């Protein structure tokens, strides 16, 4: 499984990598902003993309919109400190498959990832 983690915070990318390493054989690719993520996405398919909402250069919502113009299938999970219902709905309307609120526990992140992957496999 290949997972792309897009977050401008290196410690946050590392935390997500450590938690999701429990999923088994996972190859992680990291990007620190939306432009870097788009470049990595053009280089091959991913089984899952975790996207921070608030990043410099290109925010997560813009990135989701860019991805969804050409890729409707790859599971996308928005990871954000923004918990307002309107912000969550905005992300879902843009095309994310799930939404994780920071700070998260290992269990809550794994639960959202597993639920998203199993829904996509069904």
CSV table of C-alpha atoms in Angstrom, one decimal:
chain,number,residue,atom,x,y,z
A,1,UNK,CA,0.0,0.0,0.0
A,2,UNK,CA,1.2,3.5,-0.9
A,3,UNK,CA,0.2,6.5,1.3
A,4,UNK,CA,0.9,10.1,0.6
A,5,UNK,CA,1.0,12.3,3.6
A,6,UNK,CA,0.6,16.1,2.8
A,7,UNK,CA,1.3,18.4,5.8
A,8,UNK,CA,3.6,21.4,6.2
A,9,UNK,CA,4.6,20.1,9.7
A,10,UNK,CA,7.3,17.5,9.6
A,11,UNK,CA,6.5,16.3,13.2
A,12,UNK,CA,2.9,15.8,12.1
A,13,UNK,CA,3.9,13.8,9.0
A,14,UNK,CA,6.1,11.6,11.2
A,15,UNK,CA,3.3,11.0,13.8
A,16,UNK,CA,1.0,10.0,11.0
A,17,UNK,CA,3.6,7.7,9.5
A,18,UNK,CA,4.3,6.0,12.9
A,19,UNK,CA,0.6,5.5,13.5
A,20,UNK,CA,-0.2,4.2,10.0
A,21,UNK,CA,2.8,1.9,10.0
A,22,UNK,CA,0.5,-0.4,12.0
A,23,UNK,CA,-1.5,-1.1,8.8
A,24,UNK,CA,1.1,-3.5,7.6
A,25,UNK,CA,3.2,-3.2,4.4
A,26,UNK,CA,3.0,0.6,3.8
A,27,UNK,CA,5.2,2.8,1.7
A,28,UNK,CA,5.0,6.4,2.7
A,29,UNK,CA,5.6,9.4,0.5
A,30,UNK,CA,5.6,12.9,2.0
A,31,UNK,CA,4.8,16.4,0.7
A,32,UNK,CA,5.0,19.6,2.6
A,33,UNK,CA,2.5,21.6,0.5
A,34,UNK,CA,-0.1,21.2,-2.2
A,35,UNK,CA,2.3,21.8,-5.1
A,36,UNK,CA,4.7,19.2,-4.0
A,37,UNK,CA,1.8,16.8,-3.5
A,38,UNK,CA,0.5,17.3,-7.0
A,39,UNK,CA,4.0,16.6,-8.3
A,40,UNK,CA,4.2,13.3,-6.3
A,41,UNK,CA,0.7,12.3,-7.4
A,42,UNK,CA,1.6,12.7,-11.1
A,43,UNK,CA,4.4,10.2,-10.5
A,44,UNK,CA,2.1,7.3,-9.7
A,45,UNK,CA,-1.0,6.0,-7.9
A,46,UNK,CA,-1.6,6.1,-4.2
A,47,UNK,CA,-4.0,3.9,-2.1
A,48,UNK,CA,-4.7,6.8,0.2
A,49,UNK,CA,-3.8,10.5,0.6
A,50,UNK,CA,-3.9,12.4,3.9
A,51,UNK,CA,-4.1,16.1,3.4
A,52,UNK,CA,-3.6,18.9,6.0
A,53,UNK,CA,-6.1,21.7,5.4
A,54,UNK,CA,-3.9,24.7,6.4
A,55,UNK,CA,-0.6,24.8,4.5
A,56,UNK,CA,1.4,27.5,2.8
A,57,UNK,CA,1.6,27.9,-1.0
A,58,UNK,CA,-1.5,25.7,-1.6
A,59,UNK,CA,-4.0,24.9,1.1
A,60,UNK,CA,-5.6,21.4,1.5
A,61,UNK,CA,-9.0,22.4,0.1
A,62,UNK,CA,-7.4,23.7,-3.1
A,63,UNK,CA,-5.4,20.6,-3.4
A,64,UNK,CA,-8.5,18.4,-3.0
A,65,UNK,CA,-10.2,20.4,-5.8
A,66,UNK,CA,-7.1,20.0,-8.0
A,67,UNK,CA,-6.9,16.2,-7.4
A,68,UNK,CA,-10.7,15.7,-8.0
A,69,UNK,CA,-10.5,17.4,-11.4
A,70,UNK,CA,-8.7,14.3,-12.8
A,71,UNK,CA,-9.0,11.6,-10.1
A,72,UNK,CA,-12.3,10.7,-8.6
A,73,UNK,CA,-11.3,7.4,-7.0
A,74,UNK,CA,-8.2,7.8,-4.8
A,75,UNK,CA,-9.4,8.0,-1.1
A,76,UNK,CA,-8.6,11.4,0.4
A,77,UNK,CA,-8.8,12.2,4.1
A,78,UNK,CA,-8.6,15.8,5.3
A,79,UNK,CA,-6.7,16.2,8.6
A,80,UNK,CA,-7.3,19.6,10.2
A,81,UNK,CA,-7.6,21.5,13.5
A,82,UNK,CA,-10.8,23.1,12.0
A,83,UNK,CA,-13.8,21.3,13.6
A,84,UNK,CA,-16.6,23.6,12.5
A,85,UNK,CA,-19.4,21.8,10.7
A,86,UNK,CA,-19.3,24.2,7.8
A,87,UNK,CA,-15.6,23.6,7.2
A,88,UNK,CA,-16.1,19.8,7.3
A,89,UNK,CA,-19.0,20.0,4.9
A,90,UNK,CA,-16.9,22.2,2.6
A,91,UNK,CA,-14.2,19.6,2.5
A,92,UNK,CA,-16.7,16.8,1.9
A,93,UNK,CA,-18.3,18.7,-1.0
A,94,UNK,CA,-14.8,19.3,-2.4
A,95,UNK,CA,-14.4,15.5,-2.5
A,96,UNK,CA,-12.7,14.2,0.6
A,97,UNK,CA,-13.8,10.7,1.8
A,98,UNK,CA,-13.3,11.4,5.4
A,99,UNK,CA,-12.2,14.1,7.9
A,100,UNK,CA,-9.9,13.8,10.9
A,101,UNK,CA,-9.8,16.5,13.5
A,102,UNK,CA,-6.4,17.4,15.1
A,103,UNK,CA,-5.3,16.6,17.7
A,104,UNK,CA,-6.2,13.0,17.1
A,105,UNK,CA,-5.5,9.7,18.9
A,106,UNK,CA,-3.7,6.8,17.2
A,107,UNK,CA,-7.0,4.9,17.5
A,108,UNK,CA,-9.1,7.6,15.9
A,109,UNK,CA,-6.8,8.1,13.0
A,110,UNK,CA,-6.5,4.3,12.3
A,111,UNK,CA,-10.3,4.0,12.6
A,112,UNK,CA,-10.9,6.7,10.0
A,113,UNK,CA,-8.3,5.3,7.7
A,114,UNK,CA,-9.6,1.7,8.0
A,115,UNK,CA,-13.2,2.9,7.5
A,116,UNK,CA,-12.3,4.9,4.4
A,117,UNK,CA,-10.2,2.0,2.9
A,118,UNK,CA,-12.9,-0.6,3.5
A,119,UNK,CA,-15.6,1.7,2.1
A,120,UNK,CA,-13.6,2.2,-1.0
A,121,UNK,CA,-12.9,-1.6,-1.4
A,122,UNK,CA,-16.6,-2.4,-1.1
